[in-house]
């Protein structure tokens, strides 16, 4: 029985809080099926923590083209079971009864719980559901949607976000991430969902709920081992899944293709939602690759591979003569894989695609082979919808690649395992010829000019600073950056070049250089993508030094123009 004095004290405490926040929290609490988040809310109410309540109830996670992603916790502005059940109910309303949805999940906190809740809501609404057999890479889910001829897919993952985050990605029947207007239709349907405690729920024993077996993973492995890998197999590989779910599937794919099993960083081999050995589980972040590179040096690996935690991205390191390693940039690996796919596929309608913020080199490679090329907005949801031919390869500079064959792409999304397998075949062939991936990069620089890319990212606490910087650039476009004349300026907000409108600016500079400026869609950052092109007339190393200096000059001038 509750102590009357204690209850009175709690009421006095709540009276000092914002009454609207208290009402929202009190309305939310009874429908939450998770004891831990109900207790979290109770503690915040009793403790009178208005700031924490405002963080959770002053806004909500918005459902967009990437679905949902946010920190775990109670309330509509956090990832929790209520948020997930509302998302599933909204998806069910848009799809309608009888439709088939495939659900996958990674090994983050609550991923399996959120997957089960999604399946329960969808089957309760009359949809058919297939659930992957365990924590698996995102590309397996994207593959399964098309392989099983489903109407949609859901992947519970926060990719390479911090440990306290989780997310909810929705795929459509083509196996690609959703784009407008479907995202808005689902968002509107979510907003119309009431108290989730009244939703009808299915269970694993229902006829509409199918637990898939390992045969779906075997089918995925069959698909990626059919990629243009070549016939060379002598390769020693060091690998890290960064505490994610990639190790078992990647190892199985390597063995099925005839490679020796990669040597895995032991401390990072098993899935661990805490990501204990890295500050940030993203292979692009400083320090994330340290253990893998150390292992590569110790075992004499020919290449070092990494996936991010849901294995949809791939990073590659190559040993140097002095015993160190060099990580390839996303654009460098994109150019190598792109040319490899073009050389090893056939057909007159082949198309390769990348984004407006990635290097322009892929376009020059495609032109050299008489293959079609196009640029899209950032994100694989756009790359996979590239028009103008039969897409056989797509990539974005943030380590995302989809590799195809003459018959198309087995995965209509980023696929870190298929990319790893393909680059292993490329590296093995180079090794057989007495060369390395770095030699292949030098070959491209001599043929097409050295294309060097870099970024300038500015993180802010006040988002109005980003809006102000974009407004200044629009009002007064720079005439020169890094000693290069600005030859044209495109306001991407107007849908330049036939692209859908987006908040961004693109500058084309003399000498083939390019700058793209855009606000980040997921973080409080202004992101700037820089590229310079330097002809190679002597040693490639000399061209690389000139390019590095040119990028530094671009970065300095752009930073001054931004005024941040």
XYZ file of C-alpha atoms in Angstrom, residues 139 142-143 146 171 173-177 380-381 383-385 391 402 407-415:
26
model
C 22.320 -6.665 -46.301
C 17.678 -6.283 -47.849
C 18.417 -9.424 -49.880
C 13.451 -9.504 -52.793
C 12.557 -1.297 -46.993
C 9.295 -4.485 -52.009
C 12.162 -3.656 -54.376
C 14.600 -4.277 -51.519
C 15.586 -0.602 -51.299
C 15.110 1.847 -48.445
C 21.620 4.462 -51.029
C 17.891 4.965 -51.210
C 21.554 5.308 -55.643
C 19.366 2.221 -55.969
C 16.801 4.247 -57.898
C 22.562 -0.658 -62.515
C 26.652 -2.450 -53.871
C 22.048 -9.860 -64.211
C 21.948 -7.025 -61.689
C 22.500 -6.368 -57.996
C 21.812 -9.151 -55.482
C 21.374 -6.537 -52.733
C 19.585 -3.246 -53.420
C 21.380 -1.478 -50.599
C 24.860 -1.120 -49.154
C 26.469 -4.535 -48.762
